[in-house]
Short mmCIF file of C-alpha atoms and ligand atoms in Angstrom, two decimals:
data_model
loop_
_atom_site.label_atom_id
_atom_site.label_comp_id
_atom_site.label_asym_id
_atom_site.label_seq_id
_atom_site.Cartn_x
_atom_site.Cartn_y
_atom_site.Cartn_z
CA LYS A 275 0.11 -10.59 -6.25
CA GLY A 276 -0.93 -9.07 -9.47
CA LEU A 277 -0.79 -5.54 -8.17
CA HIS A 278 2.59 -5.83 -6.91
CA HIS A 279 3.78 -7.61 -10.07
CA LEU A 280 3.07 -4.22 -11.88
CA VAL A 281 6.02 -2.59 -9.80
CA TYR A 282 8.20 -5.57 -10.54
CA GLU A 283 7.78 -5.17 -14.18
CA ILE A 284 8.83 -1.60 -14.20
CA VAL A 285 11.65 -2.22 -11.89
CA ASP A 286 12.71 -5.23 -14.19
CA ASN A 287 13.14 -2.74 -17.05
CA ALA A 288 15.40 -0.56 -14.93
CA VAL A 289 17.36 -3.77 -13.78
CA ASP A 290 17.70 -4.79 -17.37
CA GLU A 291 19.37 -1.49 -18.01
CA SER A 292 21.72 -2.17 -15.02
CA LEU A 293 22.55 -5.58 -16.52
CA ALA A 294 23.43 -3.76 -19.80
CA GLY A 295 25.88 -1.80 -17.71
CA PHE A 296 24.23 1.66 -17.63
CA CYS A 297 22.40 2.09 -14.52
CA SER A 298 23.49 1.95 -10.81
CA GLU A 299 20.67 3.11 -8.87
CA ILE A 300 16.81 2.30 -8.74
CA LYS A 301 14.45 4.32 -6.43
CA VAL A 302 10.82 3.10 -5.82
CA ILE A 303 8.58 5.43 -4.10
CA ILE A 304 4.98 4.42 -2.81
CA HIS A 305 2.90 7.52 -2.82
CA VAL A 306 -0.03 8.06 -0.23
CA ASP A 307 -2.58 7.85 -3.20
CA ASN A 308 -1.06 4.36 -3.99
CA SER A 309 0.60 5.45 -7.08
CA VAL A 310 4.22 4.27 -7.59
CA THR A 311 7.19 5.98 -8.79
CA VAL A 312 10.25 4.07 -10.12
CA VAL A 313 13.33 6.15 -10.94
CA ASP A 314 16.52 4.97 -12.60
CA ASN A 315 19.76 6.53 -13.67
CA GLY A 316 20.24 4.70 -16.88
CA ARG A 317 20.28 5.95 -20.47
CA GLY A 318 16.75 6.81 -20.65
CA ILE A 319 14.15 5.20 -22.64
CA PRO A 320 14.88 5.95 -26.48
CA VAL A 321 12.86 9.08 -27.53
CA GLY A 322 13.26 8.85 -31.33
CA ILE A 323 10.24 8.55 -33.68
CA HIS A 324 9.83 5.00 -34.97
CA SER A 325 9.87 5.37 -38.81
CA LYS A 326 7.05 2.87 -39.55
CA GLU A 327 4.80 3.48 -36.50
CA GLY A 328 5.10 7.31 -36.55
CA VAL A 329 5.24 7.61 -32.79
CA SER A 330 8.09 7.74 -30.19
CA ALA A 331 9.97 4.59 -29.43
CA ALA A 332 9.07 5.44 -25.69
CA GLU A 333 5.45 5.49 -26.50
CA LEU A 334 5.78 1.99 -28.12
CA VAL A 335 7.53 0.60 -25.13
CA PHE A 336 4.18 1.53 -23.27
CA THR A 337 1.66 0.39 -25.95
CA LYS A 338 3.08 -2.42 -27.96
CA LEU A 339 3.80 -5.87 -26.92
CA HIS A 340 7.46 -6.93 -27.66
CA ALA A 341 8.43 -3.33 -28.65
CA GLY A 342 12.06 -2.71 -28.83
CA GLY A 343 15.26 -4.72 -28.89
CA LYS A 344 14.61 -7.09 -25.99
CA PHE A 345 15.35 -10.03 -28.37
CA ASN A 346 18.38 -11.09 -30.28
CA GLU A 347 18.66 -12.11 -33.82
CA GLU A 348 18.00 -15.76 -33.04
CA GLY A 349 14.64 -14.88 -31.43
CA GLY A 350 15.93 -15.87 -28.07
CA ALA A 351 15.83 -13.43 -25.07
CA TYR A 352 19.29 -11.93 -24.24
CA LYS A 353 20.30 -11.13 -20.73
CA VAL A 354 17.11 -9.99 -18.81
CA SER A 355 16.25 -9.71 -15.16
CA GLY A 356 13.34 -12.09 -15.18
CA GLY A 357 10.66 -9.90 -16.38
CA LEU A 358 8.42 -10.11 -19.34
CA HIS A 359 11.38 -9.40 -21.81
CA GLY A 360 10.17 -5.88 -22.48
CA VAL A 361 6.46 -6.21 -22.78
CA GLY A 362 5.99 -5.54 -19.19
CA ALA A 363 5.81 -1.71 -19.47
CA ALA A 364 2.80 -2.11 -21.96
CA VAL A 365 1.02 -4.50 -19.46
CA VAL A 366 1.35 -2.09 -16.75
CA ASN A 367 -0.05 0.68 -18.88
CA ALA A 368 -3.02 -1.35 -19.99
CA LEU A 369 -3.87 -2.02 -16.13
CA SER A 370 -3.34 1.71 -15.07
CA LYS A 371 -5.53 4.63 -14.65
CA SER A 372 -2.52 6.84 -15.47
CA VAL A 373 1.12 6.43 -16.30
CA ASN A 374 3.53 9.35 -16.44
CA VAL A 375 6.98 8.92 -17.96
CA GLU A 376 9.75 11.26 -17.49
CA ILE A 377 12.99 10.59 -19.53
CA LYS A 378 16.18 12.63 -19.08
CA LYS A 379 18.24 12.16 -22.25
CA ASP A 380 20.37 14.46 -24.54
CA ASP A 381 20.20 17.26 -21.94
CA LYS A 382 16.43 17.44 -22.20
CA ILE A 383 13.57 16.29 -20.00
CA HIS A 384 11.04 14.54 -22.14
CA SER A 385 7.49 13.92 -20.81
CA LEU A 386 4.71 11.17 -21.86
CA ILE A 387 1.56 10.81 -20.24
CA PHE A 388 -1.03 7.90 -20.66
CA GLU A 389 -4.70 7.75 -19.24
CA ASN A 390 -6.46 4.34 -19.30
CA GLY A 391 -3.68 3.16 -21.69
CA VAL A 392 -3.99 6.02 -24.18
CA ALA A 393 -1.36 8.63 -24.84
CA VAL A 394 -3.13 11.73 -23.74
CA LYS A 395 0.08 13.76 -24.01
CA PRO A 396 2.56 12.43 -26.48
CA LEU A 397 6.19 12.65 -25.92
CA LYS A 398 7.42 16.17 -25.80
CA VAL A 399 10.28 18.08 -24.43
CA VAL A 400 9.25 19.83 -21.22
CA GLY A 401 12.79 21.23 -19.80
CA LYS A 402 16.37 21.11 -19.84
CA VAL A 403 18.75 18.98 -17.70
CA GLU A 404 21.22 21.32 -16.05
CA LYS A 405 23.75 18.86 -14.84
CA ALA A 406 26.06 17.18 -17.50
CA ASN A 407 25.69 13.40 -18.24
CA ASN A 408 22.41 13.22 -16.06
CA THR A 409 20.13 10.73 -17.70
CA GLY A 410 17.52 8.32 -16.71
CA THR A 411 13.92 7.27 -16.63
CA ALA A 412 11.09 7.90 -13.97
CA VAL A 413 7.82 6.14 -14.38
CA THR A 414 4.82 6.88 -12.07
CA PHE A 415 1.76 4.82 -12.51
CA LYS A 416 -1.57 4.40 -10.64
CA PRO A 417 -3.22 1.05 -11.06
CA CYS A 418 -6.72 0.89 -12.30
CA ASN A 419 -9.28 0.39 -9.35
CA GLU A 420 -11.77 -1.13 -11.79
CA ILE A 421 -9.34 -3.83 -12.57
CA PHE A 422 -7.60 -4.52 -9.13
CA GLU A 423 -9.87 -5.34 -6.17
CA VAL A 424 -6.96 -4.21 -3.93
CA THR A 425 -4.92 -1.23 -4.89
CA GLU A 426 -2.96 -0.77 -1.59
CA PHE A 427 0.65 -1.68 -1.84
CA SER A 428 2.46 -3.51 0.88
CA TYR A 429 5.71 -1.80 1.77
CA ASP A 430 7.14 -5.09 3.23
CA THR A 431 6.29 -7.02 0.08
CA LEU A 432 8.15 -4.60 -2.13
CA CYS A 433 10.94 -3.92 0.37
CA ASN A 434 11.74 -7.72 0.57
CA ARG A 435 11.66 -8.25 -3.13
CA PHE A 436 13.91 -5.18 -4.03
CA ARG A 437 16.43 -5.96 -1.11
CA GLU A 438 16.78 -9.44 -2.60
CA MET A 439 17.39 -8.03 -6.10
CA ALA A 440 19.89 -5.54 -4.80
CA PHE A 441 21.78 -8.49 -3.18
CA LEU A 442 21.49 -10.43 -6.37
CA ASN A 443 22.81 -7.65 -8.76
CA LYS A 444 26.34 -6.47 -7.86
CA GLY A 445 26.79 -2.82 -8.00
CA LEU A 446 23.14 -1.86 -8.15
CA ASN A 447 21.70 0.15 -5.34
C1 1YM B 184 11.82 3.20 -14.44
C2 1YM B 184 11.83 2.24 -15.57
O1 1YM B 184 12.32 1.50 -18.28
N1 1YM B 184 14.59 2.25 -17.91
C3 1YM B 184 14.93 1.92 -19.28
C4 1YM B 184 14.27 1.43 -20.23
C5 1YM B 184 15.03 1.11 -21.50
C6 1YM B 184 16.23 1.65 -21.69
C7 1YM B 184 16.78 2.36 -20.51
C8 1YM B 184 17.02 1.42 -22.87
C9 1YM B 184 17.08 0.32 -23.57
C10 1YM B 184 17.81 0.14 -24.71
C11 1YM B 184 18.35 1.08 -25.22
C12 1YM B 184 17.98 -1.17 -25.44
C13 1YM B 184 14.21 0.63 -22.55
N2 1YM B 184 14.19 0.63 -23.78
C14 1YM B 184 13.43 0.12 -24.51
C15 1YM B 184 13.41 -0.01 -26.05
N3 1YM B 184 12.96 2.25 -16.29
C16 1YM B 184 13.28 1.91 -17.59
N4 1YM B 184 16.33 2.53 -19.44
N5 1YM B 184 18.35 2.41 -24.63
C17 1YM B 184 17.62 2.74 -23.49
O2 1YM B 184 17.37 -2.11 -24.95
O3 1YM B 184 18.66 -1.21 -26.42
C18 1YM B 184 12.60 -0.76 -23.85
S1 1YM B 184 12.97 -0.55 -22.26
F1 1YM B 184 12.62 -1.02 -26.60
F2 1YM B 184 13.00 1.18 -26.41
F3 1YM B 184 14.65 -0.07 -26.59
#
């Protein structure tokens, strides 16, 4: 259950981006090595450097609990898909051998790589986006086999969940 929940957390961040009105498609790929890629066509996780922390906003999303604007001024959660209100990505990173984040934003491809929760390759520009208005986030993670006794994903479990979510979220493929 916990293993599959890792995928739900990353997908929930993409669904939040859809609820915010910026994402219409989410792809989930189970690889043969039991890593998973989740891709969305939203705005892309913010890439700016956080003034106080001195690291990219994207790195904070994957390392800090309650990073980012997932809470409103009153302290309550705003419209969220049912995930951990933005902390999910940091939890997934803490429980993964590796996390690769690729962000298409501002006509650039940005890459950020974590191993065992640590940013071994901090956010940097690795390429150009050729097509105009082509933005989004791709996250590939491999659950840590020292933490999870079972690391094999069930296609049916993931497929059933995401089919339900597609039904519940109009306009989201
Ligand atoms: C495959 C996983 O995480 N997509 C994603 C995440 C974010 C945004 C867009 C985003 C949110 C906001 C502004 C906002 C996140 N951003 C943050 C934080 N897909 C996936 N797509 N711009 C982009 O909420 O204001 C956390 S998640 F905190 F940096 F804003």
